[in-house]
mmCIF file of C-alpha atoms and ligand atoms in Angstrom:
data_model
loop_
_atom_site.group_PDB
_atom_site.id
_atom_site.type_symbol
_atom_site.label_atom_id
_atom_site.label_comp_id
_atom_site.label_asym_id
_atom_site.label_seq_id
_atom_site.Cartn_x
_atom_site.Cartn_y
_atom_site.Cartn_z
ATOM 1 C CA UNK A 1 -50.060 14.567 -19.241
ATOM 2 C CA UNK A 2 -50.793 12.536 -16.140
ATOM 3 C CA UNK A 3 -48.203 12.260 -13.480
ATOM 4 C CA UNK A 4 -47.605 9.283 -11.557
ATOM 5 C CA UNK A 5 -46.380 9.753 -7.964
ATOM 6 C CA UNK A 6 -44.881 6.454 -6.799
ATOM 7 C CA UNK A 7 -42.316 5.354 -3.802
ATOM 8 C CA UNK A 8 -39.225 3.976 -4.964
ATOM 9 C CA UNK A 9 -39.190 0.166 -5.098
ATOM 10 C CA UNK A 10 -38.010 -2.151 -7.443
ATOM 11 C CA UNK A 11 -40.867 -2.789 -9.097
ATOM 12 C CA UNK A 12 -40.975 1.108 -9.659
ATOM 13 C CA UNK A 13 -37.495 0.972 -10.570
ATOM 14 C CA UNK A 14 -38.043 -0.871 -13.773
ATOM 15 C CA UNK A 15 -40.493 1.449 -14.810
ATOM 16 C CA UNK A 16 -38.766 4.616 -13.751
ATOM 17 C CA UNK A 17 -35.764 3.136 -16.428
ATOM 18 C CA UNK A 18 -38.568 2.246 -19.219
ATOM 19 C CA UNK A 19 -39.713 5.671 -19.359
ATOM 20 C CA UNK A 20 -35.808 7.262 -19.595
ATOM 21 C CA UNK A 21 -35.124 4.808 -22.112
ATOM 22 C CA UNK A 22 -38.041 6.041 -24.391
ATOM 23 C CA UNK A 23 -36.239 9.820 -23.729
ATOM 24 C CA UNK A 24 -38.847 10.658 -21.268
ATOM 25 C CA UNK A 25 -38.004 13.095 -17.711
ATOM 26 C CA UNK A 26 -38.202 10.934 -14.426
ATOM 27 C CA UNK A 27 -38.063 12.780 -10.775
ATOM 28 C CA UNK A 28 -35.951 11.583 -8.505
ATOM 29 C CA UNK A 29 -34.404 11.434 -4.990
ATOM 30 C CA UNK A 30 -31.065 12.126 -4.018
ATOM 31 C CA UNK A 31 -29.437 12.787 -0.640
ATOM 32 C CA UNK A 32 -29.346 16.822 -1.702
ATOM 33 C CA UNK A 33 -33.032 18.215 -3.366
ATOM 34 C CA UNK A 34 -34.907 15.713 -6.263
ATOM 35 C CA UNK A 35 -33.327 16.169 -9.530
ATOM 36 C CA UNK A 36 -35.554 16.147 -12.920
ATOM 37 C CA UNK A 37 -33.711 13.543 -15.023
ATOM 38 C CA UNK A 38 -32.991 12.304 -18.464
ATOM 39 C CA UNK A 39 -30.988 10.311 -20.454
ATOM 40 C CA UNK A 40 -27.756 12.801 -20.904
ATOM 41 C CA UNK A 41 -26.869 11.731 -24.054
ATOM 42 C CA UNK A 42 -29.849 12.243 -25.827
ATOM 43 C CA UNK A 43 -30.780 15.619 -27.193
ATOM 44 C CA UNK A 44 -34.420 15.568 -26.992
ATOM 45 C CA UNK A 45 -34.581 14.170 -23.600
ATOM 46 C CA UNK A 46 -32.575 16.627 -22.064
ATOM 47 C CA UNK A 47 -34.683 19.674 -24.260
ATOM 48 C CA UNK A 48 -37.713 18.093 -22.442
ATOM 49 C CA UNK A 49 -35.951 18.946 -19.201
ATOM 50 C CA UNK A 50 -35.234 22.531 -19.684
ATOM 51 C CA UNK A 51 -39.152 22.810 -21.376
ATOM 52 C CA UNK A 52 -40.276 21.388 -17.553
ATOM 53 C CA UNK A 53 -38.107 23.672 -15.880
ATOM 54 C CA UNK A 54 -38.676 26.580 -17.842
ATOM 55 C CA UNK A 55 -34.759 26.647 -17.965
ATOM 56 C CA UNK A 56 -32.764 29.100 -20.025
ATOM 57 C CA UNK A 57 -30.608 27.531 -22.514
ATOM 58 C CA UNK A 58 -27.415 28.236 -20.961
ATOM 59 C CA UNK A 59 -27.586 26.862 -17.895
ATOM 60 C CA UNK A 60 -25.307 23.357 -18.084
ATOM 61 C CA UNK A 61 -26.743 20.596 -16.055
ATOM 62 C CA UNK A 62 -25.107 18.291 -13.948
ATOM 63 C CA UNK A 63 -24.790 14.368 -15.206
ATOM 64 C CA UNK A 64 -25.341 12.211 -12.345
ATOM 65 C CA UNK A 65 -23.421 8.737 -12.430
ATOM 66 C CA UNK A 66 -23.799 5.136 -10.963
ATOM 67 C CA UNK A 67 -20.574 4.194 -10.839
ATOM 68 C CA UNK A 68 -16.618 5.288 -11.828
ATOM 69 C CA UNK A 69 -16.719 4.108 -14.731
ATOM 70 C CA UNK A 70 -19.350 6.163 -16.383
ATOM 71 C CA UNK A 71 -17.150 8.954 -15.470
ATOM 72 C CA UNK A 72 -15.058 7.983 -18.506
ATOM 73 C CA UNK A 73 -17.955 8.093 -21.069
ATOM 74 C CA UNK A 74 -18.137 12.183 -20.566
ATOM 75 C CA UNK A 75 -14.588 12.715 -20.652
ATOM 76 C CA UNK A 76 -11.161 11.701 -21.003
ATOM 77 C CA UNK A 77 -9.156 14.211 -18.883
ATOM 78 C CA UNK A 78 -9.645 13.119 -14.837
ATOM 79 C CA UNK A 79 -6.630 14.576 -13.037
ATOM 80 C CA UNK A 80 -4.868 12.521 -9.795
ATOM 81 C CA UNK A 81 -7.046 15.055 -7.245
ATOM 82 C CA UNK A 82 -9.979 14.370 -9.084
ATOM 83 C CA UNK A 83 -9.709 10.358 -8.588
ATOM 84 C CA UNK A 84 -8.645 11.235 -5.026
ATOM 85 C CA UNK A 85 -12.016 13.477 -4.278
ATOM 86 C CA UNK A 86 -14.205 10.815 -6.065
ATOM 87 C CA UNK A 87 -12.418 8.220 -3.764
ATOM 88 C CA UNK A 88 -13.401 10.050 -0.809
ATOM 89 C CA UNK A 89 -16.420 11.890 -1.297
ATOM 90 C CA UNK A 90 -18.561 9.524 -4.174
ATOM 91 C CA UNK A 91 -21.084 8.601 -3.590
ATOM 92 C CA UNK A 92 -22.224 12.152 -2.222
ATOM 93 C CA UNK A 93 -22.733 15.719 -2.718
ATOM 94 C CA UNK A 94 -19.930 16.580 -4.687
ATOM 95 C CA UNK A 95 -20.158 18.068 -8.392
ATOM 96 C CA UNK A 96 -16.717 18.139 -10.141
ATOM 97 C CA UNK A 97 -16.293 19.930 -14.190
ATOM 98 C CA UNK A 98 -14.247 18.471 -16.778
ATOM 99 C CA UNK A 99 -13.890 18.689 -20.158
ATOM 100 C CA UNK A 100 -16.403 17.394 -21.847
ATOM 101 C CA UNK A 101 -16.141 14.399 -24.865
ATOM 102 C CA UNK A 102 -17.823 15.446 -28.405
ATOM 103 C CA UNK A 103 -20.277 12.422 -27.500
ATOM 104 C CA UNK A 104 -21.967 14.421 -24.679
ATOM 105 C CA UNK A 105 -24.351 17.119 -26.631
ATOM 106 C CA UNK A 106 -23.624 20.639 -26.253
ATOM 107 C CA UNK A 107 -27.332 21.143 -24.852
ATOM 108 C CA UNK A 108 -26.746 19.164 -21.698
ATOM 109 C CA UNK A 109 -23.614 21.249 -21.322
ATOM 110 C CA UNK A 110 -25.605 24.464 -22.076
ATOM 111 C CA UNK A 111 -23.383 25.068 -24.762
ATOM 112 C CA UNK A 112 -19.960 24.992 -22.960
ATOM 113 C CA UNK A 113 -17.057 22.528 -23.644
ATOM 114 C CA UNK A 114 -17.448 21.083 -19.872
ATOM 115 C CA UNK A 115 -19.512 19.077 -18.125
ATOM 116 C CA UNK A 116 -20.323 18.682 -14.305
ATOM 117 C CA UNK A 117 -20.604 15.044 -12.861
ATOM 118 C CA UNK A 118 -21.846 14.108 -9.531
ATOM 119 C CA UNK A 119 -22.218 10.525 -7.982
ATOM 120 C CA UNK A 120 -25.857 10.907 -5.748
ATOM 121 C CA UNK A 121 -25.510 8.803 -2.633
ATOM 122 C CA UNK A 122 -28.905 7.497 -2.908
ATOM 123 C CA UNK A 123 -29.045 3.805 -3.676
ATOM 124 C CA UNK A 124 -32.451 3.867 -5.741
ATOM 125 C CA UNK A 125 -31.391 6.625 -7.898
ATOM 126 C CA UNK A 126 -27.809 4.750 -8.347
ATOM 127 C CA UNK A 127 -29.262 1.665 -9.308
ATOM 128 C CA UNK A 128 -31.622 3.391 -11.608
ATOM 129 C CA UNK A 129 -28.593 4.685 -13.076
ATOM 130 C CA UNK A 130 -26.665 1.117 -13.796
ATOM 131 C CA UNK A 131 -30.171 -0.369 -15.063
ATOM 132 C CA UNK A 132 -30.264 2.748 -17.547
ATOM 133 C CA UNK A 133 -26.514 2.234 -18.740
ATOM 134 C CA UNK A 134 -26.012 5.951 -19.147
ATOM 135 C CA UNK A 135 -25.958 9.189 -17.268
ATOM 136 C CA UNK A 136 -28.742 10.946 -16.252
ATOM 137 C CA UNK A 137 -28.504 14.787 -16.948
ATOM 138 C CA UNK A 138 -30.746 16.362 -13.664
ATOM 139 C CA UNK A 139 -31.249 19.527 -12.255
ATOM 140 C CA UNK A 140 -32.876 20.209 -9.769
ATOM 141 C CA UNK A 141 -36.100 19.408 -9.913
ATOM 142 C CA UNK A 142 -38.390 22.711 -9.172
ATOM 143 C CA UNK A 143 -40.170 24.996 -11.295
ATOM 144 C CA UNK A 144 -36.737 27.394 -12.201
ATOM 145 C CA UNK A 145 -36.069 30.008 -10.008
ATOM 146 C CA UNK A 146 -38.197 28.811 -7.010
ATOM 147 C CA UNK A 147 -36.458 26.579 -3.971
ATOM 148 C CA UNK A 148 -35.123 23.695 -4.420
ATOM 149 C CA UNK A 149 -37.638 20.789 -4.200
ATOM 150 C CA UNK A 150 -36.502 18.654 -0.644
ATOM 151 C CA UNK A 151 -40.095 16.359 -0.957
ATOM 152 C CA UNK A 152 -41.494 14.473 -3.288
ATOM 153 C CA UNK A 153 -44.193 16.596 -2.974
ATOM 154 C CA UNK A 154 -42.573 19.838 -3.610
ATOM 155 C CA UNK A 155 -41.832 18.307 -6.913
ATOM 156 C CA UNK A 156 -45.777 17.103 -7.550
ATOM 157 C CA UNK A 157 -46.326 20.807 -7.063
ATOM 158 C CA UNK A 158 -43.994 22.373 -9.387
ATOM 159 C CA UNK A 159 -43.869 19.405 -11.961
ATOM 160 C CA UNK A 160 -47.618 17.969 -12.272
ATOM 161 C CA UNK A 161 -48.987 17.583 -15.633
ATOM 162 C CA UNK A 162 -45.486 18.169 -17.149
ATOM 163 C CA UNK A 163 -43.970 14.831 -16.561
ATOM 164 C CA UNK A 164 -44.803 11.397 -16.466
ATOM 165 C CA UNK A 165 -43.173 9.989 -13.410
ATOM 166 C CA UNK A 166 -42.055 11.050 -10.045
ATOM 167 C CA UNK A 167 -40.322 8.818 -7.562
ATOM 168 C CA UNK A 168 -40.827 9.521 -3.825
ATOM 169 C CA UNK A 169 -37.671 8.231 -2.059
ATOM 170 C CA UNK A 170 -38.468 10.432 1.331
ATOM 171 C CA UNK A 171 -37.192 13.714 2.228
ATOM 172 C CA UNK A 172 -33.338 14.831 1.543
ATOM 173 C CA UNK A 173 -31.349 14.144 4.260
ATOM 174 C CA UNK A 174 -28.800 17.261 2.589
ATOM 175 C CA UNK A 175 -31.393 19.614 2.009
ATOM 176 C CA UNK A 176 -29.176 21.892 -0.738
ATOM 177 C CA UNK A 177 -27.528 21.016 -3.913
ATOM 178 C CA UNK A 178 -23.913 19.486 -4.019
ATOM 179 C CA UNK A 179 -20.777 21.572 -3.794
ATOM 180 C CA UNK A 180 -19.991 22.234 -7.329
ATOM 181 C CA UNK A 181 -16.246 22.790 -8.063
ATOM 182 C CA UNK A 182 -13.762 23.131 -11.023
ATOM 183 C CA UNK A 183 -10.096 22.477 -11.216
ATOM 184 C CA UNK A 184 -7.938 25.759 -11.607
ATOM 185 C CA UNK A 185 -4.341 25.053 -12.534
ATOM 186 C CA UNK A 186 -4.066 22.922 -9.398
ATOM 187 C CA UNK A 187 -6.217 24.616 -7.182
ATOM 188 C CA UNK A 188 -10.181 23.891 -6.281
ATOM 189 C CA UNK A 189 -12.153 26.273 -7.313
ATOM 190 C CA UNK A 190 -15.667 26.262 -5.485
ATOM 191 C CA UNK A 191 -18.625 27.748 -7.681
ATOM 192 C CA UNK A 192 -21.353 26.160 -5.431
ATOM 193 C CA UNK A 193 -20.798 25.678 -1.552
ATOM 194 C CA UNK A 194 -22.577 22.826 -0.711
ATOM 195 C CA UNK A 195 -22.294 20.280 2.561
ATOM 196 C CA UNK A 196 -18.851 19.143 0.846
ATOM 197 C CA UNK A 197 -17.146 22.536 2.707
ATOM 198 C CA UNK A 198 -13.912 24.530 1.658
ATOM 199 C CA UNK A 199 -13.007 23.223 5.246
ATOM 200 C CA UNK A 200 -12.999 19.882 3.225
ATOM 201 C CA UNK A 201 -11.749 20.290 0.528
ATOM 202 C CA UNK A 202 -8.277 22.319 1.665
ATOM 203 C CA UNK A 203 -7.116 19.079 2.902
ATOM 204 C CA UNK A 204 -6.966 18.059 -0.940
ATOM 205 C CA UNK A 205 -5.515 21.172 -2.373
ATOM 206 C CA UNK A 206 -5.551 24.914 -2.316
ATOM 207 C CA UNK A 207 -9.129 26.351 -2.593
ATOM 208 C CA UNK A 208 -10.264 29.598 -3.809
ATOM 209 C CA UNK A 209 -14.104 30.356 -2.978
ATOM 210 C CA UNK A 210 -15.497 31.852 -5.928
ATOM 211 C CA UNK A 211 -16.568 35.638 -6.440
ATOM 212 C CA UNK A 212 -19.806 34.960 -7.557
ATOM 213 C CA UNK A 213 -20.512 32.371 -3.949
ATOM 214 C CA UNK A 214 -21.505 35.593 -1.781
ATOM 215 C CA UNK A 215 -21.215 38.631 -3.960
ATOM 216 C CA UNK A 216 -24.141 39.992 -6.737
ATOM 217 C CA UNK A 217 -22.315 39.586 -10.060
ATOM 218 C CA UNK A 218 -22.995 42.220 -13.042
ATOM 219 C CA UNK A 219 -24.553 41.722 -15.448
ATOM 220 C CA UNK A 220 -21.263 42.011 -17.901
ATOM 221 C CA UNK A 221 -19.053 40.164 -15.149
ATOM 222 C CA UNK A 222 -17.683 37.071 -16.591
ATOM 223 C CA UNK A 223 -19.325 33.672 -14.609
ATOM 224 C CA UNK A 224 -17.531 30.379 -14.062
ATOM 225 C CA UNK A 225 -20.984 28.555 -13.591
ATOM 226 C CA UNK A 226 -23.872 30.531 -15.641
ATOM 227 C CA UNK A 227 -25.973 29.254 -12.591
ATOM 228 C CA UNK A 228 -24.928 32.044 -10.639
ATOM 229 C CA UNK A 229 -26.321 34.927 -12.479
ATOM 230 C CA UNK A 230 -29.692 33.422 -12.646
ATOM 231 C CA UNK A 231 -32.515 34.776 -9.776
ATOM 232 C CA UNK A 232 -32.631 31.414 -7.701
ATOM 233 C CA UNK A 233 -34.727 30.223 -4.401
ATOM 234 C CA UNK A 234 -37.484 32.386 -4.299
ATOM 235 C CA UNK A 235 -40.540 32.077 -2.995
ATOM 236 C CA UNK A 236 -43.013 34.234 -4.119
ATOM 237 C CA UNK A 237 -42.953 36.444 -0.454
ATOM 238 C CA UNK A 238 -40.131 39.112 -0.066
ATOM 239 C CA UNK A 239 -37.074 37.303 1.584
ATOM 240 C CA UNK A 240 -34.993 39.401 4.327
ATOM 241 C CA UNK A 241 -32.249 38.454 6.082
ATOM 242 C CA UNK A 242 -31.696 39.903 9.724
ATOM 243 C CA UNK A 243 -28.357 40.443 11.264
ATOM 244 C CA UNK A 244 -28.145 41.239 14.817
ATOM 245 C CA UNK A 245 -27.960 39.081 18.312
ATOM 246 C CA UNK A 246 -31.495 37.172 18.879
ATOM 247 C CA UNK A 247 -32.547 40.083 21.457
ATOM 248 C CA UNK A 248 -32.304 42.700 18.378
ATOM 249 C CA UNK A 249 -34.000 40.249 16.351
ATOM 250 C CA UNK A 250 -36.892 39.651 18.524
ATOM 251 C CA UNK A 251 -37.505 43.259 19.201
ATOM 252 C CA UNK A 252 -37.102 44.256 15.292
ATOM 253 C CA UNK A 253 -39.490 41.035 14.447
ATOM 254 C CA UNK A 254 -42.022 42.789 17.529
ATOM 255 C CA UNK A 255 -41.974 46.328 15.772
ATOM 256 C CA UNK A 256 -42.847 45.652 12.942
ATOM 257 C CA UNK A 257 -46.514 46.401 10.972
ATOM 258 C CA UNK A 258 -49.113 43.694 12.598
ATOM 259 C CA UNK A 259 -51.305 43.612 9.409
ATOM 260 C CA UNK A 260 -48.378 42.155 7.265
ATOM 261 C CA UNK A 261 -48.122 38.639 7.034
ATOM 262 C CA UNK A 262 -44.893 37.105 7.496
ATOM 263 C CA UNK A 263 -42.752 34.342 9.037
ATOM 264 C CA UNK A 264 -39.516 34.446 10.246
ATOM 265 C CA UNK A 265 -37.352 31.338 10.389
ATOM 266 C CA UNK A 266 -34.892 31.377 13.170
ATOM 267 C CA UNK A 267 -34.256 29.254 16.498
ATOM 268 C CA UNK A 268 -35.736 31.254 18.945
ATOM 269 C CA UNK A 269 -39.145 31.699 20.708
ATOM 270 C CA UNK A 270 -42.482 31.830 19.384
ATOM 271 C CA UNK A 271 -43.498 35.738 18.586
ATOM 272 C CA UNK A 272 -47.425 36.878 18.795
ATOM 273 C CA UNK A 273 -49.995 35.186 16.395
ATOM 274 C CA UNK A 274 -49.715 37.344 13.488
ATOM 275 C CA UNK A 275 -45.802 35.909 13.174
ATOM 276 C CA UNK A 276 -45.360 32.525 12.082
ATOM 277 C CA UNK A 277 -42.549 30.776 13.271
ATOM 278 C CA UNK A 278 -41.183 28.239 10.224
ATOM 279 C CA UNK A 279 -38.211 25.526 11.472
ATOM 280 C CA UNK A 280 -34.882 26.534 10.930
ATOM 281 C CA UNK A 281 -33.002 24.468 12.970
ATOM 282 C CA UNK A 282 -29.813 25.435 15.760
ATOM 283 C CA UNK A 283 -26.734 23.831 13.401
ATOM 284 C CA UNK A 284 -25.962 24.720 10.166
ATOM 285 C CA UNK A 285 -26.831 21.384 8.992
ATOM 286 C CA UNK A 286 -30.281 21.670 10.623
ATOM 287 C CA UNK A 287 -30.234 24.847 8.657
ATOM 288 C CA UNK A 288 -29.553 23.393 5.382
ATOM 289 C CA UNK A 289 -32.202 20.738 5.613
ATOM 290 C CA UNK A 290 -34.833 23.545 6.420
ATOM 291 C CA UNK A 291 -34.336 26.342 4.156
ATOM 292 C CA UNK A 292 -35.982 25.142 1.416
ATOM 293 C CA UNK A 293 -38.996 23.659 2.943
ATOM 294 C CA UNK A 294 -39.704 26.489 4.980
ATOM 295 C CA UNK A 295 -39.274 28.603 2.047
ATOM 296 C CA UNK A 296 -41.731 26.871 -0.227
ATOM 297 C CA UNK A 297 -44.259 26.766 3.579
ATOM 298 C CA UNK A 298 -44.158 30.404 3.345
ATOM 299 C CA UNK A 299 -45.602 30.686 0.040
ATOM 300 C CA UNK A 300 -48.367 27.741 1.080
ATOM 301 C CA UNK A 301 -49.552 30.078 4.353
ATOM 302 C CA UNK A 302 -49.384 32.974 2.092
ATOM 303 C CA UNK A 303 -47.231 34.982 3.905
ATOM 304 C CA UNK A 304 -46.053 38.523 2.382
ATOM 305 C CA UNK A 305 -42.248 38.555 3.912
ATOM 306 C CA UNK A 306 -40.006 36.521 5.486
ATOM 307 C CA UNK A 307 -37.389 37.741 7.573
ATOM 308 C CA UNK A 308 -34.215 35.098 8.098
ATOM 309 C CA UNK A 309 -31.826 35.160 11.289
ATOM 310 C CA UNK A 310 -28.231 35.614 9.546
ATOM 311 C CA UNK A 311 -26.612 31.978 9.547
ATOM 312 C CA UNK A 312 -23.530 31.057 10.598
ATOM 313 C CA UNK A 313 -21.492 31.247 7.529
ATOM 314 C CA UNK A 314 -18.795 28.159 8.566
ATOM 315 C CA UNK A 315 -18.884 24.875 7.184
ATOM 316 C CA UNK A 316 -22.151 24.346 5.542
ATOM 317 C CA UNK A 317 -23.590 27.159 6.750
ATOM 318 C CA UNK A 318 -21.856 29.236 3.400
ATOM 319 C CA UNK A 319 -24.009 26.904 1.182
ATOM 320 C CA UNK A 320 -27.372 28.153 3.744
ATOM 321 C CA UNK A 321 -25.943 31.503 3.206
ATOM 322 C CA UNK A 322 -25.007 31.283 -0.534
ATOM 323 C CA UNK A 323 -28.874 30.163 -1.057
ATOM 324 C CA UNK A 324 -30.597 32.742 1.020
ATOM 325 C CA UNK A 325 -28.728 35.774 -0.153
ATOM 326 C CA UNK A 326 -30.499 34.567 -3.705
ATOM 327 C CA UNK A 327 -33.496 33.714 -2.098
ATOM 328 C CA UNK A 328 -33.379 37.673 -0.737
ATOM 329 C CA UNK A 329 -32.030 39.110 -3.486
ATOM 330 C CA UNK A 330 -29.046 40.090 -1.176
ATOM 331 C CA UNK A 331 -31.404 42.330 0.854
ATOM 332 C CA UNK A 332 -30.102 42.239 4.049
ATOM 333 C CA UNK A 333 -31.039 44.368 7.030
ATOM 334 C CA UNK A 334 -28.328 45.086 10.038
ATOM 335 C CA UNK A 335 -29.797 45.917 13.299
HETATM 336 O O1 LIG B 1 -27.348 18.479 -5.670
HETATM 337 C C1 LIG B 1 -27.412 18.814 -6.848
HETATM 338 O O2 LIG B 1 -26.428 19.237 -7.472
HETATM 339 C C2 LIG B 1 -28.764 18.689 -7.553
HETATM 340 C C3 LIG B 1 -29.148 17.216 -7.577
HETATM 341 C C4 LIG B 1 -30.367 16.941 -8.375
HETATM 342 O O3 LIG B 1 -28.073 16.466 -8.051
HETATM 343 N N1 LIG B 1 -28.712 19.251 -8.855
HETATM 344 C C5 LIG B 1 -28.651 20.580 -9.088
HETATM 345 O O4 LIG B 1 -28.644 20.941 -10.415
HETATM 346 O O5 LIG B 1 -28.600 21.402 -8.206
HETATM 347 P P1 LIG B 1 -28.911 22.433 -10.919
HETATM 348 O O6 LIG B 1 -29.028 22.303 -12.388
HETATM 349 O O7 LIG B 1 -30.046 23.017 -10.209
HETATM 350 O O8 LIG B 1 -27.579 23.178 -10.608
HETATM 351 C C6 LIG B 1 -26.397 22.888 -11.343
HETATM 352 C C7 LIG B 1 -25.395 23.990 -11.169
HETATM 353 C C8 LIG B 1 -25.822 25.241 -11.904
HETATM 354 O O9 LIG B 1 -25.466 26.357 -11.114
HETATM 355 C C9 LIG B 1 -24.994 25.183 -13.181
HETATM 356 O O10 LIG B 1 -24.738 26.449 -13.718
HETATM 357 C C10 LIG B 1 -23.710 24.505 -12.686
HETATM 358 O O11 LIG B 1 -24.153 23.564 -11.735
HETATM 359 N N2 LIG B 1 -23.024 23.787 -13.775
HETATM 360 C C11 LIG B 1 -23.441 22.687 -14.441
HETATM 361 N N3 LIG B 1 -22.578 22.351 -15.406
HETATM 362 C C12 LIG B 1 -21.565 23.247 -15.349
HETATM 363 C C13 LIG B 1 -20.360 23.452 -16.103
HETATM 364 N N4 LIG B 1 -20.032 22.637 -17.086
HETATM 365 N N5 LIG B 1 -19.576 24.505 -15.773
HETATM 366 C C14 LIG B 1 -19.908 25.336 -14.759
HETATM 367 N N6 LIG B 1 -21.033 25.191 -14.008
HETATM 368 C C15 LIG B 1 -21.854 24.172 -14.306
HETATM 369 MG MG1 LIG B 2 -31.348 24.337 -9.336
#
């Protein structure tokens, strides 16, 4: 299949929604990573998403709306806090789960009897949305278990010759997925740290950060999101992550074996020539928008490892650290 790469216009816009209407997959920005989307109501469609992906089964997607009132076409049940964190955080890179209607197909759901819905704060995507009259089930939009696709490019790379369209809308200003959350009798429940922050949320309601956000769950533990027992963000180097003061990490980076080729992404100085230095950024928000990109560099340069300076785990900084531990198979090496 040929894959047209095209910046988002109007003109594109109208073909983007011809193509989802005939049940095919459409790439496309949001503020977070690009999501691979599809009608969400349609069987078929959404199969054809988890065939691109190379998805297991299980894993529910996320339906991505245009405005409130396609929240009420997945479900019936929206509590007073969820109205309240849809009033203050929509459009943006929040996920919230309810219980799903019988009219949205168990596949999109992977099978459970929830679904996640997110309103993307990117206008093209949004108005694709409204012109399509129903949600678009989209996950992100990379090849499954590598990073999280921040370019439109990215996605040509992991997606070309499997679908027909992709819509370049720039890079994402977020640079990883939304906070996904549930509702536990009263509580928030955070499955997914994202740039929406537990500091955030606790003005709404008592929050509980999920088990599964920093720790490796077994294989028989029980998972609130099936997402997190899947191998996620990695390139195809060996992903470390370094804790220690930037001295200790300089002098660790320095002694290691000169014939291995690796990067390291942290905020310091440049090492010798057989390190590559990938951007990381000084803020955890600099972080965020990095990770992935510098990830998915890695593999271009074809480096072997990449070490990572331990991030500040505050704010959005958990959702850096939440991603790399997965990206590193929760390797991590304490100077
Ligand atoms: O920012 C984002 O959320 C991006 C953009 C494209 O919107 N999407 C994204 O989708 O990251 P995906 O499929 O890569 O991640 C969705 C996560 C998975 O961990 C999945 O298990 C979880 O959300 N999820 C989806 N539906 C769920 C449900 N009903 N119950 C629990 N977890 C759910
Ligand atoms: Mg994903």
């Amino acid at each position: 299949m040929e894959t047209l790469l095209v910046k988002a216009s109007d003109e594109q816009l109208v073909k983007a929604a011809e193509y989802l209407a005939d049940g095919e997959v459409v790439a496309v920005p949001t503020e977070t990573v690009y999501g691979l989307a599809a009608n969400a109501f349609e069987t078929d469609a959404v199969r054809k998403i988890f065939a691109a992906k190379g998805r297991p089964q299980d894993n529910p997607l996320i339906l991505h709306i245009g405005n409130l009132d396609m929240l009420y076409s997945i479900t019936d049940e929206v509590s007073e806090l969820a109205l309240k964190l849809a009033a203050d955080f929509w459009p943006g890179p929040l996920t919230m789960i309810f219980s799903r209607k019988d009219s949205v197909p168990s596949e999109t759901c992977g099978g459970l009897d929830t679904a996640a819905v997110r309103m993307p704060d990117n206008d093209f995507t949004r108005r694709l949305i409204e012109k399509c009259g129903f949600p678009l089930a989209a996950p992100s939009a990379n090849t499954s278990g590598l990073p999280s696709p921040t370019s439109a490019d990215h996605v040509f790379s992991d997606m070309n010759g499997k679908i027909p369209m992709i819509v370049d809308g720039g890079e994402c200003s977020c640079g990883v997925e939304s906070t996904v959350i549930c509702f536990d009798n009263g509580k928030i429940r955070v499955l997914r740290p994202g740039a929406v922050t537990p500091e955030m949320l606790c003005e709404y309601a008592e929050v509980i950060v999920d088990n599964g956000v920093l720790k490796q769950l077994s294989a028989d533990e029980k998972v609130m999101s099936p997402g997190m027992k899947y191998k996620h963000y990695s390139p195809d180097a060996d992903v470390f992550i370094v804790k220690g003061t930037n001295e200790q990490f300089a002098c660790y980076i320095n002694s290691l074996d000169e014939s291995e080729k690796k990067a390291v992404l942290w905020d310091g100085t440049d090492f010798s020539d057989s390190v590559t230095v990938l951007p990381y950024g000084k803020t955890s928000a600099e972080q965020a928008e990095n990770l992935f990109s510098s990830l998915r560099k890695a593999d271009e340069l074809g480096c072997d490892k990449v070490y990572v300076k331990m991030p500040d785990t505050s704010g959005i900084g958990l959702a850096v650290y939440n991603r790399l531990l997965r990206a590193a198979g929760f390797r991590i090496i304490e100077l």
